[in-house]
Short mmCIF file of C-alpha atoms in Angstrom, two decimals:
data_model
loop_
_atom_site.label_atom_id
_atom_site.label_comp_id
_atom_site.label_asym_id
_atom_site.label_seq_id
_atom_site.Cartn_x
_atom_site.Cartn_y
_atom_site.Cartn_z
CA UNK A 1 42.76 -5.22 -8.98
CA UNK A 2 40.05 -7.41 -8.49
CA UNK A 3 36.24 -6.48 -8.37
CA UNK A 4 34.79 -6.39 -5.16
CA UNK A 5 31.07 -6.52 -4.53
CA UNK A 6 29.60 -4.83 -0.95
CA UNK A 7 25.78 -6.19 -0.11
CA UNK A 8 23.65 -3.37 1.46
CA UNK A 9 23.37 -3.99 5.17
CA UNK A 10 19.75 -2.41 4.74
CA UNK A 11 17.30 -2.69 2.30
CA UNK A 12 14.49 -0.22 1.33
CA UNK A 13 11.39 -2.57 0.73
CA UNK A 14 8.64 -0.75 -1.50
CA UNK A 15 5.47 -1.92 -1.76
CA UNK A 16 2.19 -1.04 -3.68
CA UNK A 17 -1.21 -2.01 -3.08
CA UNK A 18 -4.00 -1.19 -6.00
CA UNK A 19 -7.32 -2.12 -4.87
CA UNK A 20 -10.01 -2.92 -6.91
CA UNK A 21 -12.62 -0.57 -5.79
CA UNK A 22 -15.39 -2.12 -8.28
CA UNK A 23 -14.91 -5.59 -6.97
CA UNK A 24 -14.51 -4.90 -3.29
CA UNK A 25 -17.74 -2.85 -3.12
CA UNK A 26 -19.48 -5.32 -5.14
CA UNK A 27 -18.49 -7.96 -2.72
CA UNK A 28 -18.59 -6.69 0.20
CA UNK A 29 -21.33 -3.55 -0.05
CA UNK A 30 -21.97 -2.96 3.32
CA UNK A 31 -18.82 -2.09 4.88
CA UNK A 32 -17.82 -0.52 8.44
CA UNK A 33 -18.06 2.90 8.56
CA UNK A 34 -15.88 2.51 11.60
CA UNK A 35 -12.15 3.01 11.21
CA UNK A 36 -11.26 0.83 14.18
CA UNK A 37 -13.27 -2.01 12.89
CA UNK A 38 -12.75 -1.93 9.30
CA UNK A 39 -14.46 -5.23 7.54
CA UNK A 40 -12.78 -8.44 6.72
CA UNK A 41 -11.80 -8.92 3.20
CA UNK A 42 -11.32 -12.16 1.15
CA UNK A 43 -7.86 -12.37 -0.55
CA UNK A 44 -9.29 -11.26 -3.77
CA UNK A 45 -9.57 -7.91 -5.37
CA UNK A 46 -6.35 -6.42 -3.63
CA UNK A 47 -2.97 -6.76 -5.81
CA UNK A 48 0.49 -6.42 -3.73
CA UNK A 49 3.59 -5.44 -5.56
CA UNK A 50 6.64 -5.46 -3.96
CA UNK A 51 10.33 -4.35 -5.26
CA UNK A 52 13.34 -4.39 -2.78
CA UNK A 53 12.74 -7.00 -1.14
CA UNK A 54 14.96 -10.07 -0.16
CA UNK A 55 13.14 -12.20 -2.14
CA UNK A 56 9.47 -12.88 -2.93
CA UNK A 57 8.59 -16.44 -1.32
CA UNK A 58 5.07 -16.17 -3.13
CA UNK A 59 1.76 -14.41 -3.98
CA UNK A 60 3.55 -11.35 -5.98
CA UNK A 61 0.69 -9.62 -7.85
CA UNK A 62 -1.78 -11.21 -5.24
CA UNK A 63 -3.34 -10.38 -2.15
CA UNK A 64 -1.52 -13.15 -0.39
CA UNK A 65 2.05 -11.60 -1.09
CA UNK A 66 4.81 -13.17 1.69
CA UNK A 67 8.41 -11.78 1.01
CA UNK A 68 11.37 -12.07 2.82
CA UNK A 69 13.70 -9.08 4.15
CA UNK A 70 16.14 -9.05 7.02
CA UNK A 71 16.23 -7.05 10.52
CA UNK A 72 16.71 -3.41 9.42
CA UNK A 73 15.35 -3.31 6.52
CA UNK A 74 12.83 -0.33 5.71
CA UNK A 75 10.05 -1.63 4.33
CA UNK A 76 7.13 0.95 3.03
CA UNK A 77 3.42 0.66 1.77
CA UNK A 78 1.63 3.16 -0.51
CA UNK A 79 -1.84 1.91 -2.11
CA UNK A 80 -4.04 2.99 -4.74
CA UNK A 81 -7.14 2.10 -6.42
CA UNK A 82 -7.07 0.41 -9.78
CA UNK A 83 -8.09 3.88 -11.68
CA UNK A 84 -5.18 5.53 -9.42
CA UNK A 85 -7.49 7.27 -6.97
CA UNK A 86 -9.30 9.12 -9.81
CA UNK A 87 -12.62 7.88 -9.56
CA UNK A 88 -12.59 5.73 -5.94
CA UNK A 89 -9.86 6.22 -3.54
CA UNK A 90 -8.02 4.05 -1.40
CA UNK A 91 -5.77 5.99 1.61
CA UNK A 92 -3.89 2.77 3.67
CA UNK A 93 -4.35 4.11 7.59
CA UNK A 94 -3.26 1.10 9.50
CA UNK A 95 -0.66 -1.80 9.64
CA UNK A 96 -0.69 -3.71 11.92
CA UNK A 97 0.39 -7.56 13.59
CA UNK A 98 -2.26 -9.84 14.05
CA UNK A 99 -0.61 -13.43 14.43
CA UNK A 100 2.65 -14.87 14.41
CA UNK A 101 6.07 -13.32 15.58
CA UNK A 102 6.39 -9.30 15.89
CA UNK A 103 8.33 -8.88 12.88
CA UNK A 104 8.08 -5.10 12.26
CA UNK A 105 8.50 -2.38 14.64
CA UNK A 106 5.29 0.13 14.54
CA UNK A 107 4.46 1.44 10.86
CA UNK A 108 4.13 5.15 10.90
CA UNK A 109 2.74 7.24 8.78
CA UNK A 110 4.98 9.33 6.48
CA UNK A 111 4.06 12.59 3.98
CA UNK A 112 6.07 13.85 1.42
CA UNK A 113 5.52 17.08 -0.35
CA UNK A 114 7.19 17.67 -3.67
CA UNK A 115 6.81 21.29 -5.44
CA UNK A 116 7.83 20.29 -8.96
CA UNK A 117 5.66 16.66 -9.39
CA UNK A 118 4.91 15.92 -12.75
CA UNK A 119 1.29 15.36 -14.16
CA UNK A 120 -0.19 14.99 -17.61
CA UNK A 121 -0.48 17.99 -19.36
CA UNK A 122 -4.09 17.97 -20.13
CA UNK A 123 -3.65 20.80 -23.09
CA UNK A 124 -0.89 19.07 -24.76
CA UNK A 125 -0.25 19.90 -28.15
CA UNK A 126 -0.02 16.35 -29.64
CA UNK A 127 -3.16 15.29 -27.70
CA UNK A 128 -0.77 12.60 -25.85
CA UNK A 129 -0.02 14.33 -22.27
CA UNK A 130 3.51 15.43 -23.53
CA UNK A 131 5.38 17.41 -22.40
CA UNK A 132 3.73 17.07 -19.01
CA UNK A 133 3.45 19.74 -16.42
CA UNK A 134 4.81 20.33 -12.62
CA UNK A 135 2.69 20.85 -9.90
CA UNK A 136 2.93 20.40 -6.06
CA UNK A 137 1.63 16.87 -4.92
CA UNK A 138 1.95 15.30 -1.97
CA UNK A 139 2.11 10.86 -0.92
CA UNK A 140 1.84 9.08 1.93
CA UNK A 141 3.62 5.67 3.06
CA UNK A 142 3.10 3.38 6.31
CA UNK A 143 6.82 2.75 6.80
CA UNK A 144 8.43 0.14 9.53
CA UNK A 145 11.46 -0.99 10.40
CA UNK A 146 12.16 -5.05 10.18
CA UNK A 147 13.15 -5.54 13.98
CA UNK A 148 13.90 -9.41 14.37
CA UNK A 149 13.26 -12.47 12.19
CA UNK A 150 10.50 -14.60 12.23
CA UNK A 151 7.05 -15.10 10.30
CA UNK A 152 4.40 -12.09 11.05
CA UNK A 153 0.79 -12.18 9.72
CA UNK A 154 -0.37 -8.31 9.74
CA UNK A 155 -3.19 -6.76 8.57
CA UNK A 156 -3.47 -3.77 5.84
CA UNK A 157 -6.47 -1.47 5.90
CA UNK A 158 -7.75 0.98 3.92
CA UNK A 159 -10.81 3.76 3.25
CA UNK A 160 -12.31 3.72 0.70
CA UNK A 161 -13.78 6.75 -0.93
CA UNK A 162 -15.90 6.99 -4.02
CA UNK A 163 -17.12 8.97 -6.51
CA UNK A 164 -20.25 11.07 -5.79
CA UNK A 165 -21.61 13.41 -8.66
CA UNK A 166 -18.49 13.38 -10.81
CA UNK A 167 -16.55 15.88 -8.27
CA UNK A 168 -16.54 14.57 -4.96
CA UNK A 169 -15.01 11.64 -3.49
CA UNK A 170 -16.73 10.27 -0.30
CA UNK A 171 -16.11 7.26 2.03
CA UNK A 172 -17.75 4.15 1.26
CA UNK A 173 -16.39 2.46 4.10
CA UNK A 174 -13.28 0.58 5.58
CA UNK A 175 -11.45 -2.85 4.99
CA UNK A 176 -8.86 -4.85 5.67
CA UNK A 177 -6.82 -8.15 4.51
CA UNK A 178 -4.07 -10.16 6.38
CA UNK A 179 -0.87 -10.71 4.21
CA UNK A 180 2.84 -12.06 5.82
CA UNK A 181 6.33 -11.73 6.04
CA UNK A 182 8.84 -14.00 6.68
CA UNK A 183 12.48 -12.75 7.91
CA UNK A 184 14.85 -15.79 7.79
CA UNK A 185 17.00 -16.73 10.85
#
């Protein structure tokens, strides 16, 4: 009997953006403390990752990521800061076309709850987080549908919270950046 191999019609498209909290407010120190007009960032500082996808055309690891998926595809964002929300915070609140074809239907926002989410165990035995520990956590993800081809340029912003007195994390302000996506004919 001969092997046969069945492509997914769909694709899930994850992708993760870490910010670098240190360099953003460094360069850019005054920022909008207006959601709707978050400020303009250069393409440096913010690192896209994306796995899933059809292919990456360029810029993986970069701010200027541009990969390729088809109509249908599910494509999500989740984002972080570089010390994983710890000290600053990023929370993504808004994706959005600004030039170009309209490539994705509407992101929406999605929340996820899990009871049994596992953490370091901060009084492990061997000093090394092991075995680590369940608690209830919940993430987020801006998740669209890829409706048609063409090449989209939409922008990604963020808040971004930081550290106040070692407990507290507080907005600093809001940003975004303009990535693509191409979705071949």
């Amino acid at each position: 009997m001969a092997d046969v191999s069945l492509a997914a019609s769909t694709a899930h498209i994850q992708i993760l953006a870490v910010i670098d909290t240190e360099y953003i407010k460094a360069t850019s120190p005054n920022p909008s403390k207006d959601w709707k007009k978050p400020t303009g960032l250069a393409h440096i500082g913010q690192f896209l990752l994306v796995t899933g996808s059809r292919g990456v055309i360029s810029g993986q690891g970069t701010a200027d990521l541009e990969f390729r998926a088809y109509p249908g595809d599910l494509v999500s964002f989740t984002g972080t800061s570089i010390q994983d929300n710890s000290d600053d915070a990023v929370i993504l609140y808004n994706i959005a076309r600004y030039s170009g074809d309209e490539v994705f239907n509407p992101f929406q926002y999605n929340g996820v709850t899990r009871n049994g989410a596992v953490q370091p165990n901060l009084e492990s035995p061997d000093r090394n987080g092991l075995p680590a520990v369940q608690r209830v956590e919940s993430f987020a993800s801006f998740d669209s549908r890829v409706r048609q081809s063409g090449r989209e340029g939409f922008g990604i912003s963020f808040g971004l919270y930081t550290l106040v007195g070692g407990q507290k994390q507080e907005l600093f302000g809001y940003y975004w950046w303009d990535p693509y996506i191409t979705v071949p004919a």
